[in-house]
Amino acid sequence: MHSFIPQNLALSAICLFAPALHAADLPIADFEGDNYAPWTVTGDAFGTAPARGPLPGQMNVEDFKGKGLVNSFHKGDGSTGSLTSPEFRVERPFISFLIGGGMDNEKLALQLWVDGKAVRSATGPNDRPGGTEALAQASWDVAEFAGKTATLRIIDGATGGWGHLNVDHILQTEVKPKGPPPLISNAERSLTATARYLHLPIKNGAPKRLVTLLVDGKAEVRNDIELADGPPDWWAPMEVREWKGKFLTLRVDRMPEDSTALSSISQSDSLKDAENLYREPLRGQFHFSPRRGWNNDPNGMAFYNGEYHLFFQHNPYGWGWGNMHWGHAVSKDMVHWEELGDKLLPDAMGPMFSGSAVVDWHNTSGFGREGKPPLVLIYTAAGNPTVQGIAFSTDGRTFTKYDGNPVLKQITGGNRDPKVIWHEPTKKWVMVLYVEWEKTHTIHFFTSPNLRDWTLASITEGDAPGKPYLYECPDFFELPVDGDGSRKKWVLLGANSDYAVGTFDGIRFKPEQTKLPGHRGRGFYAPQTFSDIPEKDGRRIQIGWFQTETKGMPFNQSMTVPLELKLVSTPDGPRMTFTPVKELEALRTRTNSFEAMTLEPGGKNPLDALNAELIELRAEIEPGDASEIVFNIRDAMVIYEPKKQELSVNGHRAPAPLREGKLRLTIYCDRTGLEVFASDGLCYLPMPFNTKPDNKRLLLETRGGAARLTSLQVHELRSTWNPK
Ligand code: FRU
C-alpha cells in the first residue's frame, strides 16, 4: 500500500507538467560529433564529418538542430555517396527527422531498411532552381515494425542541380511530431474567364510554387510564384483577357492542404487596390515603376509611331527578381508613362532576358505590312542553351515572336542582352552582345542584312569576370563631339555605364580611350538609349534601372529620369555628359526664384520658407572662401567641397570639377531618390533615398567662408501619374 504513495505522487507531479505521459524519445543521431561514427560513410558527397551549416558555394542552410547536420554538398552537387547507421531496434511508433535539399526519391533519400528492404523513404523539397536549403520536420509511422531490427541509410546518387540532401535530428518517438501541413501535388482550381485579370495572392518570401495556367486543358503560362497560403501581402494580376469565355485551370505543383491560395483567387477588370495605384507612399512620382511586381533593366527602348516605348525586365508575380517577362509602357513625352501589360512571356526557350528594339524602316525583315515598318524586339531567351530571339509588331501594341527563332544560337552560356542599331554607311544591322569568352567579358559584334541572319564581325574585350567593365547590357551609339556633326565618336558601354570612346567602321570598334567612368552614384544599372529618335530631334536619350528601395509596396524598383547624353571635349579627351531631358520641365507647378546673394556661414537659410515634396533645384554658385556648400534636401545631404572639387550625396563622393570657376548643380528629388547633376553633366550622381513624408524642409548654407550665389531656382513638381 504504502509503497504506491510516492509513485502516485511522482506520477501526478509529472502530469502537472506534461499533457500526457509518453515514453521518452530515443535519439538515433544528431550529427554533432567531429566524425560520423558509428555511422559508416562511402563516397565523397558527405565528406568525413557532419557539416556545420552551409558548405562553400551553397545557399544558407537553416533550421537544423545544434551545430552539425548531414549535408551532402561536399564537393558540390556532382559528388555521390552514402551514410549507413548501425542497427537499432524499432521501439517507438514514429521515427522523426529534419530533412531538406534536393528532391529525388530514387537517388537522394533518407531510407529505413528492415529485413533487407527499404521500407520507408523521404527526400528533399527542391527539384528546380531557386528554392530553399532549409530543413523541415518530417516523420514516418513505423508501428508495424515494432521490435524489428532496422538501419537507416542516407543516399546521394544525384549529380545534377539540387544533387544533395540535408538531414538532421533523427529520433524514435511515441508522438507523431507536428510538421508542416502535408503538401498536396497538382492542386487545381478551374473557372471560366469572365474578366481581364485573375488576382493571385502573393506573400513575399513564401516558398516558390510552380503555377501553371491551362486554357481549355493546354498549359499556356508557367511561373514560379511565392503564393500566399493565407492572407497575402499583395495581389498580382494575371492578364487573361485573350481567353475570355474559355475554361481556365490554375495548377499548383505543391501546396499545403490547408492553403487558401487557390480559393482566394478572384477576377475583375481592374487591379486590386486600384484606388491606391501610383499613390503608394514609396511610389516615385516622376520616375517610372511598374504597377505591380519587380522591374530591373529597361529594354526595347524605341520611338515608334509618335510614342516612346519602354519595355522592362518584369516579374509580374513577385516582389523580387524572377519569371522574366518584358513589361511594356508607352509615353508621348518620356515623362508620363502608360503601362500596357506584359508583351514577351517566358516560353519553351526560357525566360525573356534583356534586349533592345529597332524600327525596321526598309522592312529588311519582311515583318512590315501595308507600308507599315515593323518595330522589332531583339531579346535573350535565357534557357539552356541561352539564345537570341526576335519579335515584331506593326501597331506597337501586339507582338508576335518570329517562328524562325532563335536567330542566334548560344556562343557560350549566359551570352545575352543584344542591342541592335542600324549602321547607315554599310546599310547593315549591327548587334552588340555580351559574351563571356575565354574567361573575359567581351562584346561580340554581329552584322545582319535583315535582323534574322547574323554573322560575327568582331570582338571587343572588357574586364575579367568579377570586374564590371563591359559586363552585360551593352549599348553602342555615335555622338557628335561638342555638338559638331563632323566630329563624331562611337561610345560602347556595359551595364555599370563605364564606357569606351572610339571609332567604328561597321565591322570593328577601335577604342581610343577605355574604362571611362559613367554615372557617379549608386543604384544605377543596365541603362539603355532610345533607338529611332527622329533625326530632327537628334538627341541620344538614356534611361537606367534605378534601384530604389520600396519595402512594403506591391511593386519594387524603378527607372531613372530620361537622361540626354552628349560628348564634350575636355583636356583629357571627349567625355560623356548626362542632362535631365527638357520634357521634365512640364512637371513644374511653382517656381521659387532667388536673387543673387552672398551666403555667409551661420547666415539665414534662404530656403527656409519652402516646403516641397517633389523638387527640381537649380543653383549656380561661386564658391569664394567656402570650404563646404551644403544643401539639405528633405534630409538628403548634398555637399560640395570647392577645394577638392568633390560632390557628396549622403556621404557618397564623386569628382565634380568647377566650370568657369562655378559650381552648377541640378538636384531632382522624388520620394525614393535623388538624381544630382553637376559640372554641366560631367558628374551624374543618382542616389536611392527614401524621404520622410512629413519632412519637406530645404536648407542651403556655407561653411568655412562666404560664397556667392549667382542664381537659384527651386521648382516644385507635380506627379506624372494620372491614374485612370
Ligand atoms: C542585368 C541582367 C541582364 C539580364 C537581365 C535578367 O541586370 O542580369 O544581363 O539580361 O538582367 O533579368
Coordinates of C-alpha atoms and ligand atoms in Angstrom, one line a residue, residues 296-297 313 321 324 352-354 380 416-417 471-473 495 525-526 545, ligand 1:
N296 CA 15.1 45.6 -63.4
D297 CA 16.7 46.6 -66.8
Q313 CA 12.6 43.3 -67.2
W321 CA 13.6 39.1 -59.4
M324 CA 11.4 37.4 -66.6
M352 CA 12.8 36.7 -71.5
F353 CA 16.1 38.5 -70.6
S354 CA 17.2 41.9 -71.7
T380 CA 17.6 36.9 -75.0
R416 CA 22.9 37.9 -73.5
D417 CA 21.5 41.4 -73.9
Y471 CA 29.9 43.3 -68.4
E472 CA 26.3 42.6 -69.7
C473 CA 23.8 45.0 -71.2
A495 CA 25.7 47.7 -67.5
Y525 CA 22.5 49.9 -63.7
A526 CA 21.9 48.4 -67.2
W545 CA 17.4 50.9 -63.9
Ligands
FRU1 C1 21.2 42.8 -65.9 C2 20.7 41.4 -66.2 C3 20.9 41.1 -67.7 C4 19.9 40.1 -67.9 C5 18.8 40.6 -67.0 C6 18.0 39.5 -66.5 O1 20.6 43.4 -64.8 O2 21.4 40.5 -65.4 O3 22.2 40.8 -68.0 O4 19.5 40.0 -69.3 O5 19.3 41.3 -66.0 O6 16.9 40.0 -65.8

